[in-house]
CSV table of C-alpha atoms and ligand atoms in Angstrom, one decimal:
chain,number,residue,atom,x,y,z
A,5,UNK,CA,128.8,105.0,127.4
A,6,UNK,CA,129.7,108.4,126.2
A,7,UNK,CA,126.9,111.0,125.8
A,8,UNK,CA,127.5,111.2,122.0
A,9,UNK,CA,127.4,107.4,121.7
A,10,UNK,CA,124.1,107.2,123.6
A,11,UNK,CA,122.7,109.9,121.3
A,12,UNK,CA,124.0,108.1,118.2
A,13,UNK,CA,122.3,104.8,119.4
A,14,UNK,CA,119.0,106.7,119.9
A,15,UNK,CA,118.7,108.3,116.5
A,16,UNK,CA,121.0,106.4,114.0
A,17,UNK,CA,120.1,103.0,112.5
A,18,UNK,CA,121.4,100.1,114.5
A,19,UNK,CA,122.9,98.6,111.3
A,20,UNK,CA,125.3,101.5,111.0
A,21,UNK,CA,128.0,99.7,112.9
A,22,UNK,CA,130.8,101.5,114.8
A,23,UNK,CA,134.3,100.3,115.4
A,24,UNK,CA,135.8,99.7,118.9
A,25,UNK,CA,134.3,98.8,122.3
A,26,UNK,CA,134.4,102.6,122.9
A,27,UNK,CA,133.8,104.2,119.6
A,28,UNK,CA,135.9,107.3,118.9
A,29,UNK,CA,135.0,110.7,117.4
A,30,UNK,CA,137.7,112.1,115.1
A,31,UNK,CA,137.9,115.9,115.6
A,32,UNK,CA,141.2,116.8,113.9
A,33,UNK,CA,143.7,115.7,111.3
A,34,UNK,CA,147.0,116.7,109.7
A,35,UNK,CA,149.1,114.7,107.3
A,36,UNK,CA,148.5,111.1,107.9
A,37,UNK,CA,147.4,111.4,111.5
A,38,UNK,CA,144.1,112.2,113.2
A,39,UNK,CA,143.1,113.2,116.7
A,40,UNK,CA,140.1,112.0,118.7
A,41,UNK,CA,137.9,114.0,121.1
A,42,UNK,CA,140.0,112.9,124.0
A,43,UNK,CA,143.1,114.3,122.4
A,44,UNK,CA,144.6,110.9,121.5
A,45,UNK,CA,146.5,110.8,118.2
A,46,UNK,CA,146.5,108.0,115.7
A,47,UNK,CA,148.4,107.1,112.6
A,48,UNK,CA,145.6,106.5,110.1
A,49,UNK,CA,145.9,103.2,108.3
A,50,UNK,CA,142.2,103.2,107.2
A,51,UNK,CA,141.8,106.8,105.9
A,52,UNK,CA,138.0,107.0,106.3
A,53,UNK,CA,137.7,103.7,104.4
A,54,UNK,CA,140.2,104.6,101.7
A,55,UNK,CA,138.7,108.0,101.2
A,56,UNK,CA,141.2,110.5,102.7
A,57,UNK,CA,143.5,109.5,99.9
A,58,UNK,CA,146.2,112.1,100.3
A,59,UNK,CA,145.7,112.7,104.1
A,60,UNK,CA,144.4,115.5,106.1
A,61,UNK,CA,144.6,119.3,105.9
A,62,UNK,CA,146.1,119.3,102.5
A,63,UNK,CA,146.8,123.0,101.5
A,64,UNK,CA,146.3,122.4,97.8
A,65,UNK,CA,142.8,120.9,98.3
A,66,UNK,CA,141.7,123.4,100.9
A,67,UNK,CA,142.8,126.3,98.8
A,68,UNK,CA,141.1,125.0,95.7
A,69,UNK,CA,137.8,124.6,97.7
A,70,UNK,CA,138.2,128.0,99.3
A,71,UNK,CA,138.8,129.6,95.8
A,72,UNK,CA,135.5,128.1,94.6
A,73,UNK,CA,133.6,129.2,97.8
A,74,UNK,CA,135.0,132.7,97.3
A,75,UNK,CA,133.2,132.9,93.9
A,76,UNK,CA,129.9,132.6,95.8
A,77,UNK,CA,128.9,129.6,93.7
A,78,UNK,CA,128.5,126.3,95.4
A,79,UNK,CA,126.1,124.8,92.9
A,80,UNK,CA,124.8,125.7,89.5
A,81,UNK,CA,123.6,122.3,88.0
A,82,UNK,CA,124.5,120.5,84.9
A,83,UNK,CA,122.3,122.6,82.7
A,84,UNK,CA,125.1,125.1,82.7
A,85,UNK,CA,128.7,124.6,81.7
A,86,UNK,CA,130.9,123.4,84.5
A,87,UNK,CA,134.6,124.1,83.9
A,88,UNK,CA,135.7,121.8,86.8
A,89,UNK,CA,133.7,118.9,85.4
A,90,UNK,CA,135.1,119.3,81.9
A,91,UNK,CA,138.7,119.6,83.2
A,92,UNK,CA,138.4,116.6,85.5
A,93,UNK,CA,136.6,114.5,82.9
A,94,UNK,CA,139.5,115.3,80.4
A,95,UNK,CA,142.1,114.0,82.9
A,96,UNK,CA,140.2,110.9,83.8
A,97,UNK,CA,139.4,110.0,80.2
A,98,UNK,CA,143.1,110.4,79.3
A,99,UNK,CA,144.2,108.3,82.3
A,100,UNK,CA,141.7,105.6,81.8
A,101,UNK,CA,143.1,104.3,78.5
A,102,UNK,CA,139.5,103.7,77.3
A,103,UNK,CA,138.8,104.5,73.7
A,104,UNK,CA,137.0,107.8,73.1
A,105,UNK,CA,136.2,107.8,76.8
A,106,UNK,CA,133.5,110.0,78.3
A,107,UNK,CA,132.8,110.6,82.0
A,108,UNK,CA,129.6,111.0,84.1
A,109,UNK,CA,129.9,112.3,87.7
A,110,UNK,CA,127.9,111.0,90.6
A,111,UNK,CA,127.9,111.5,94.4
A,112,UNK,CA,128.9,108.0,95.4
A,113,UNK,CA,130.3,104.6,94.3
A,114,UNK,CA,126.8,103.1,94.5
A,115,UNK,CA,125.4,105.6,92.0
A,116,UNK,CA,128.5,105.1,89.8
A,117,UNK,CA,127.9,101.4,89.7
A,118,UNK,CA,124.1,101.9,89.0
A,119,UNK,CA,125.1,104.1,86.1
A,120,UNK,CA,127.6,101.6,84.7
A,121,UNK,CA,125.0,98.7,85.0
A,122,UNK,CA,122.4,100.9,83.2
A,123,UNK,CA,124.8,101.7,80.4
A,124,UNK,CA,125.7,98.0,80.0
A,125,UNK,CA,122.2,96.6,80.2
A,126,UNK,CA,121.0,99.2,77.8
A,127,UNK,CA,123.7,98.7,75.2
A,128,UNK,CA,123.3,95.0,75.3
A,129,UNK,CA,119.5,94.9,75.6
A,130,UNK,CA,119.9,92.4,78.4
A,131,UNK,CA,119.3,92.3,82.2
A,132,UNK,CA,121.8,89.6,82.7
A,133,UNK,CA,125.0,90.4,84.5
A,134,UNK,CA,128.0,88.5,85.9
A,135,UNK,CA,129.6,89.4,89.2
A,136,UNK,CA,132.2,87.9,91.5
A,137,UNK,CA,131.5,85.9,94.6
A,138,UNK,CA,132.4,87.9,97.8
A,139,UNK,CA,132.0,91.2,96.0
A,140,UNK,CA,130.6,94.5,97.3
A,141,UNK,CA,129.3,97.2,95.0
A,142,UNK,CA,127.1,99.4,97.1
A,143,UNK,CA,123.7,99.7,98.7
A,144,UNK,CA,121.0,100.4,96.0
A,145,UNK,CA,118.9,97.6,94.6
A,146,UNK,CA,121.1,97.2,91.5
A,147,UNK,CA,124.4,97.4,93.5
A,148,UNK,CA,123.1,95.0,96.1
A,149,UNK,CA,122.1,92.6,93.4
A,150,UNK,CA,125.7,92.3,92.2
A,151,UNK,CA,127.0,92.2,95.8
A,152,UNK,CA,127.9,88.7,97.0
A,153,UNK,CA,128.4,88.9,100.8
A,154,UNK,CA,125.4,88.0,102.9
A,155,UNK,CA,126.4,90.4,105.7
A,156,UNK,CA,125.9,93.3,103.3
A,157,UNK,CA,122.9,92.0,101.4
A,158,UNK,CA,119.7,93.2,102.9
A,159,UNK,CA,117.5,92.1,100.1
A,160,UNK,CA,117.3,89.7,97.2
A,161,UNK,CA,115.0,92.0,95.2
A,162,UNK,CA,116.9,92.7,92.0
A,163,UNK,CA,116.4,94.7,88.8
A,164,UNK,CA,119.1,92.4,87.3
A,165,UNK,CA,119.5,88.7,86.6
A,166,UNK,CA,122.9,88.0,88.2
A,167,UNK,CA,125.2,85.0,88.1
A,168,UNK,CA,128.3,84.9,90.4
A,169,UNK,CA,131.7,83.6,89.4
A,170,UNK,CA,134.7,82.1,91.2
A,171,UNK,CA,137.9,84.1,90.9
A,172,UNK,CA,138.6,85.7,94.3
A,173,UNK,CA,138.0,82.7,96.5
A,174,UNK,CA,141.1,80.7,96.5
A,175,UNK,CA,140.6,80.0,100.2
A,176,UNK,CA,137.9,77.4,99.3
A,177,UNK,CA,139.1,73.9,99.9
A,178,UNK,CA,138.6,72.9,96.2
A,179,UNK,CA,141.1,75.6,95.1
A,180,UNK,CA,143.6,75.5,97.9
A,181,UNK,CA,147.2,74.8,96.9
A,182,UNK,CA,146.5,75.4,93.2
A,183,UNK,CA,149.1,77.3,91.2
A,184,UNK,CA,148.0,80.7,89.7
A,185,UNK,CA,147.8,79.1,86.3
A,186,UNK,CA,145.7,76.2,87.5
A,187,UNK,CA,143.4,78.4,89.5
A,188,UNK,CA,142.9,80.8,86.5
A,189,UNK,CA,142.1,77.8,84.3
A,190,UNK,CA,139.6,76.5,86.8
A,191,UNK,CA,137.9,79.9,87.0
A,192,UNK,CA,137.8,80.3,83.3
A,193,UNK,CA,136.2,76.9,83.1
A,194,UNK,CA,133.6,78.1,85.7
A,195,UNK,CA,132.9,81.2,83.6
A,196,UNK,CA,132.3,79.0,80.5
A,197,UNK,CA,130.1,76.6,82.4
A,198,UNK,CA,128.0,79.5,83.8
A,199,UNK,CA,127.6,80.9,80.3
A,200,UNK,CA,126.7,77.4,79.0
A,201,UNK,CA,124.2,76.5,81.7
A,202,UNK,CA,122.8,79.5,83.6
A,203,UNK,CA,122.1,82.3,81.2
A,204,UNK,CA,119.5,82.8,78.5
A,205,UNK,CA,120.5,84.8,75.5
A,206,UNK,CA,122.9,87.7,75.7
A,207,UNK,CA,124.7,88.7,78.8
A,208,UNK,CA,125.3,92.5,79.4
A,209,UNK,CA,128.4,92.7,81.4
A,210,UNK,CA,130.8,91.4,84.1
A,211,UNK,CA,131.3,93.7,87.0
A,212,UNK,CA,134.3,93.1,89.2
A,213,UNK,CA,136.6,94.7,91.8
A,214,UNK,CA,140.2,94.1,90.9
A,215,UNK,CA,140.9,93.7,94.6
A,216,UNK,CA,137.7,93.1,96.7
A,217,UNK,CA,137.5,95.8,99.3
A,218,UNK,CA,134.7,94.8,101.7
A,219,UNK,CA,135.6,91.2,100.8
A,220,UNK,CA,138.8,91.6,102.8
A,221,UNK,CA,141.3,92.5,100.0
A,222,UNK,CA,140.9,89.1,98.4
A,223,UNK,CA,142.0,89.2,94.8
A,224,UNK,CA,142.3,87.2,91.7
A,225,UNK,CA,145.8,86.3,90.6
A,226,UNK,CA,147.1,88.8,88.0
A,227,UNK,CA,146.0,87.6,84.6
A,228,UNK,CA,142.6,86.2,85.6
A,229,UNK,CA,140.6,89.1,84.1
A,230,UNK,CA,142.6,89.0,80.9
A,231,UNK,CA,141.7,85.3,80.6
A,232,UNK,CA,138.1,86.0,81.4
A,233,UNK,CA,138.1,88.8,78.8
A,234,UNK,CA,138.9,86.5,76.0
A,235,UNK,CA,135.8,84.5,76.8
A,236,UNK,CA,133.7,87.7,77.3
A,237,UNK,CA,134.9,89.3,74.1
A,238,UNK,CA,133.9,86.3,72.1
A,239,UNK,CA,130.3,87.0,73.1
A,240,UNK,CA,130.5,90.8,73.2
A,241,UNK,CA,130.0,90.8,77.0
A,242,UNK,CA,131.1,94.2,78.4
A,243,UNK,CA,133.6,94.5,81.3
A,244,UNK,CA,133.1,97.0,84.2
A,245,UNK,CA,135.9,97.4,86.6
A,246,UNK,CA,134.8,98.8,90.0
A,247,UNK,CA,137.8,100.9,90.9
A,248,UNK,CA,136.2,102.6,93.9
A,249,UNK,CA,138.9,101.2,96.2
A,250,UNK,CA,141.7,100.3,93.8
A,251,UNK,CA,142.0,103.4,91.6
A,252,UNK,CA,144.4,106.3,91.4
A,253,UNK,CA,147.7,104.4,92.0
A,254,UNK,CA,146.8,102.7,95.3
A,255,UNK,CA,148.0,99.3,94.2
A,256,UNK,CA,151.4,100.8,93.4
A,257,UNK,CA,151.9,98.6,90.4
A,258,UNK,CA,149.2,100.2,88.3
A,259,UNK,CA,147.2,103.4,88.2
A,260,UNK,CA,143.9,101.5,88.0
A,261,UNK,CA,143.7,98.1,89.7
A,262,UNK,CA,142.5,96.3,86.6
A,263,UNK,CA,145.7,97.3,84.7
A,264,UNK,CA,147.5,94.7,87.0
A,265,UNK,CA,145.7,92.2,84.8
A,266,UNK,CA,146.8,93.8,81.5
A,267,UNK,CA,143.2,94.6,80.8
A,268,UNK,CA,141.5,97.8,79.6
A,269,UNK,CA,137.8,97.5,80.5
A,270,UNK,CA,134.9,99.0,78.7
A,271,UNK,CA,134.0,101.1,81.8
A,272,UNK,CA,135.4,101.9,85.2
A,273,UNK,CA,133.6,103.2,88.2
A,274,UNK,CA,135.2,105.4,90.9
A,275,UNK,CA,134.4,107.3,94.1
A,276,UNK,CA,135.9,107.3,97.6
A,277,UNK,CA,139.5,108.8,97.3
A,278,UNK,CA,139.1,111.1,94.3
A,279,UNK,CA,137.7,114.1,96.3
A,280,UNK,CA,139.9,113.4,99.3
A,281,UNK,CA,136.8,113.4,101.4
A,282,UNK,CA,134.5,115.6,99.3
A,283,UNK,CA,131.7,113.6,97.7
A,284,UNK,CA,132.5,112.5,94.2
A,285,UNK,CA,132.0,109.4,92.2
A,286,UNK,CA,131.5,108.6,88.5
A,287,UNK,CA,131.8,106.3,85.5
A,288,UNK,CA,134.4,106.5,82.7
A,289,UNK,CA,133.1,104.6,79.7
A,290,UNK,CA,133.6,104.0,76.0
A,291,UNK,CA,132.0,107.0,74.4
A,292,UNK,CA,129.5,104.9,72.4
A,293,UNK,CA,128.3,103.2,75.5
A,294,UNK,CA,128.0,106.5,77.5
A,295,UNK,CA,126.1,108.2,74.6
A,296,UNK,CA,123.9,105.1,74.0
A,297,UNK,CA,121.1,106.0,76.3
A,298,UNK,CA,118.0,107.5,74.6
A,299,UNK,CA,116.6,109.5,77.5
A,300,UNK,CA,118.2,112.5,79.2
A,301,UNK,CA,119.6,112.3,82.6
A,302,UNK,CA,121.5,114.2,85.4
A,303,UNK,CA,122.7,113.9,89.0
A,304,UNK,CA,121.7,117.1,90.7
A,305,UNK,CA,124.7,117.2,93.1
A,306,UNK,CA,127.0,115.0,90.9
A,307,UNK,CA,130.1,116.8,90.0
A,308,UNK,CA,129.2,120.0,91.8
A,309,UNK,CA,131.7,122.9,91.7
A,310,UNK,CA,133.0,122.2,95.3
A,311,UNK,CA,133.6,118.5,94.8
A,312,UNK,CA,135.2,119.2,91.4
A,313,UNK,CA,137.6,121.7,92.9
A,314,UNK,CA,138.6,119.2,95.5
A,315,UNK,CA,138.9,116.3,93.0
A,316,UNK,CA,140.9,118.2,90.5
A,317,UNK,CA,143.3,119.4,93.2
A,318,UNK,CA,143.5,115.8,94.6
A,319,UNK,CA,144.2,114.1,91.3
A,320,UNK,CA,146.7,116.8,90.4
A,321,UNK,CA,148.5,116.2,93.7
A,322,UNK,CA,148.5,112.4,93.1
A,323,UNK,CA,150.1,112.9,89.7
A,324,UNK,CA,152.5,115.7,90.6
A,325,UNK,CA,153.9,113.8,93.5
A,326,UNK,CA,153.9,110.4,91.8
A,327,UNK,CA,152.0,108.9,94.7
A,328,UNK,CA,151.6,105.6,92.8
A,329,UNK,CA,155.4,105.1,93.1
A,330,UNK,CA,155.1,106.1,96.8
A,331,UNK,CA,152.4,103.5,97.3
A,332,UNK,CA,154.7,100.9,95.7
A,333,UNK,CA,157.6,101.9,97.9
A,334,UNK,CA,155.8,102.2,101.3
A,335,UNK,CA,153.5,99.3,100.5
A,336,UNK,CA,156.4,97.0,99.8
A,337,UNK,CA,158.1,97.8,103.1
A,338,UNK,CA,154.9,97.0,105.0
A,339,UNK,CA,153.8,93.9,103.1
A,340,UNK,CA,157.4,92.4,103.1
A,341,UNK,CA,157.6,93.2,106.9
A,342,UNK,CA,154.3,91.4,107.5
A,343,UNK,CA,155.3,88.4,105.4
A,344,UNK,CA,158.5,88.2,107.4
A,345,UNK,CA,156.7,88.2,110.7
A,346,UNK,CA,153.9,85.8,109.7
A,347,UNK,CA,155.7,82.5,110.0
A,348,UNK,CA,156.3,83.0,113.7
A,349,UNK,CA,152.7,84.0,114.3
A,350,UNK,CA,150.3,81.0,114.1
A,351,UNK,CA,147.3,83.3,114.5
A,352,UNK,CA,148.1,84.8,111.0
A,353,UNK,CA,146.3,82.8,108.3
A,354,UNK,CA,147.3,85.0,105.4
A,355,UNK,CA,149.0,88.2,104.4
A,356,UNK,CA,148.0,89.8,101.1
A,357,UNK,CA,147.9,93.0,99.3
A,358,UNK,CA,149.3,95.3,96.6
A,359,UNK,CA,150.8,98.7,97.3
A,360,UNK,CA,149.0,100.6,100.1
A,361,UNK,CA,146.1,98.1,100.2
A,362,UNK,CA,147.1,95.2,102.5
A,363,UNK,CA,145.4,92.8,104.8
A,364,UNK,CA,146.1,90.3,107.6
A,365,UNK,CA,143.7,87.4,108.0
A,366,UNK,CA,143.4,86.0,111.6
A,367,UNK,CA,142.6,82.4,112.4
A,368,UNK,CA,142.3,80.2,115.4
A,369,UNK,CA,145.6,78.5,115.4
A,370,UNK,CA,144.2,75.2,116.8
A,371,UNK,CA,141.6,74.8,114.0
A,372,UNK,CA,142.7,77.2,111.2
A,373,UNK,CA,139.2,78.6,111.2
A,374,UNK,CA,138.6,82.3,110.7
A,375,UNK,CA,138.6,84.2,114.0
A,376,UNK,CA,136.5,87.4,114.1
A,377,UNK,CA,137.2,87.5,117.9
A,378,UNK,CA,140.9,87.8,117.3
A,379,UNK,CA,140.3,90.5,114.6
A,380,UNK,CA,138.2,92.5,117.2
A,381,UNK,CA,141.1,92.0,119.7
A,382,UNK,CA,143.6,93.4,117.1
A,383,UNK,CA,141.4,96.5,116.6
A,384,UNK,CA,141.4,97.3,120.3
A,385,UNK,CA,145.2,96.6,120.6
A,386,UNK,CA,146.1,98.8,117.6
A,387,UNK,CA,143.8,101.5,118.8
A,388,UNK,CA,145.6,101.5,122.2
A,389,UNK,CA,148.9,101.8,120.4
A,390,UNK,CA,147.7,104.7,118.2
A,391,UNK,CA,146.9,103.2,114.8
A,392,UNK,CA,143.5,103.0,113.0
A,393,UNK,CA,142.9,99.9,111.0
A,394,UNK,CA,139.8,98.5,109.3
A,395,UNK,CA,138.0,95.2,109.4
A,396,UNK,CA,136.3,93.1,106.7
A,397,UNK,CA,136.2,89.8,104.9
A,398,UNK,CA,133.4,87.3,104.5
A,399,UNK,CA,133.9,86.1,108.1
A,400,UNK,CA,134.9,89.4,109.7
A,401,UNK,CA,138.4,88.1,110.5
A,402,UNK,CA,140.4,90.2,108.1
A,403,UNK,CA,142.2,93.4,109.1
A,404,UNK,CA,142.4,95.6,106.1
A,405,UNK,CA,144.6,98.6,105.9
A,406,UNK,CA,145.0,101.3,103.3
A,407,UNK,CA,146.8,104.4,104.6
A,408,UNK,CA,146.8,107.7,102.6
A,409,UNK,CA,149.0,107.5,99.5
A,410,UNK,CA,151.1,110.2,101.1
A,411,UNK,CA,152.4,107.8,103.7
A,412,UNK,CA,156.1,108.4,104.4
A,413,UNK,CA,158.7,105.6,104.7
A,414,UNK,CA,159.1,106.5,108.5
A,415,UNK,CA,155.3,106.3,109.0
A,416,UNK,CA,155.2,103.0,107.1
A,417,UNK,CA,157.9,101.6,109.4
A,418,UNK,CA,156.1,103.0,112.5
A,419,UNK,CA,152.8,101.4,111.4
A,420,UNK,CA,154.4,98.1,110.6
A,421,UNK,CA,155.9,98.1,114.0
A,422,UNK,CA,152.6,98.7,115.7
A,423,UNK,CA,150.8,96.0,113.6
A,424,UNK,CA,153.5,93.4,114.2
A,425,UNK,CA,153.7,94.2,117.9
A,426,UNK,CA,149.9,93.9,118.3
A,427,UNK,CA,150.0,90.5,116.5
A,428,UNK,CA,152.7,89.3,118.8
A,429,UNK,CA,150.8,90.3,121.9
A,430,UNK,CA,147.6,88.6,120.7
A,431,UNK,CA,149.6,85.5,119.5
A,432,UNK,CA,151.2,85.2,122.9
A,433,UNK,CA,147.8,85.5,124.6
A,434,UNK,CA,146.4,82.7,122.4
A,435,UNK,CA,149.3,80.4,122.7
A,436,UNK,CA,149.4,80.7,126.5
A,437,UNK,CA,145.6,80.2,126.9
B,16,LIG,C1,134.3,98.5,95.6
B,16,LIG,C2,133.2,99.4,96.1
B,16,LIG,N1,132.2,99.7,95.2
B,16,LIG,C3,131.2,100.5,95.5
B,16,LIG,C4,131.1,101.0,96.8
B,16,LIG,C5,130.0,101.9,97.2
B,16,LIG,O1,130.4,103.2,97.3
B,16,LIG,P1,129.5,104.3,98.2
B,16,LIG,O2,129.6,103.9,99.6
B,16,LIG,O3,130.2,105.6,97.9
B,16,LIG,O4,128.1,104.2,97.6
B,16,LIG,C6,132.1,100.7,97.8
B,16,LIG,C7,132.0,101.2,99.1
B,16,LIG,O5,132.6,100.8,100.1
B,16,LIG,C8,133.1,99.8,97.4
B,16,LIG,O6,134.1,99.5,98.2
């Protein structure tokens, strides 16, 4: 065991899990590649869990942060005017498409979701919330309560009364083989049934990820949330889209993931990629909902001048370089390539994704059951070949990948080659065993 790993094990929580049999320390990065402490280089297809959204060592972001540092001001607090916050809020409000939108900045996705849930429960005078099965929304009590994945749920203590919906679980036997339209109809019926049987009085909101991140990039068919929204609107139930993983053009076909469903939600939460590694999260909400709270509030570090400099530079970069179109282009190359390879690889149970957010689900070919062991094997094989991937899914058998939106077509082809090759090697091992 390396010295650093031994020290990590001694002082860090044992539930803070590390990837790889021999965990790596990343000590450098440029473009879409990183280097570990041994000097080995990797094409980064996980980007610090979708957070290094435009890659490493980006001059525009570095210079913006350095300009702010040079003023001598790292923090002032929200009791003074913060130009960076106002500028970023104006951009996000405009991009959101939400009516009279207002923005509140936090330090993380968890805090962003807490804020959205507070706004919704306050506006609706209700503690009842709907969420999706297999979801992940963060690690505070409110965020855990709308999380639906036992591996990530440390407590059932809840400030909210939560009911979970079908909609991202087509793998269940009862839904398998259904057309999109039939599955959507079944899920809308489930929503109506939950509203008829499980709630008392008004429901505050539905919170949902357009593509479930931790859930293994499982997703509802396009159109489900529009169908849900008809039912929700009839009762005045608000809709919160958790865009922590799906925002800023990552899905290629839309700037925010929920737009793939033709829906403008009442609120969206964001974090991860917006600061390209600097800590920034937030909520963009209808102005009346944001302004509805009666008490004052603030987040001390939320929207601090450094993170705002980084986030403004990152968002400008995404827009100036039309990285949404790049995500569509490079993502299509990879997803099409994976779909082409899948039929000759019995270990592959499913390929799914949108833009630069794609996943490979691994199964035991003899039983069709999820295989976390093969997923672990894939992680080691791709590490050896110089590519960083992520793992997830309800059963730990999903390889999820989300490279920086700056990925070039050459890098997309290179990464696809490494992934397919790793799958072929593992498939051959399984078939011959
Ligand atoms: C969809 C989603 N929402 C919320 C969160 C929580 O964000 P954070 O870890 O910044 O608190 C995450 C983190 O992975 C996420 O994927």
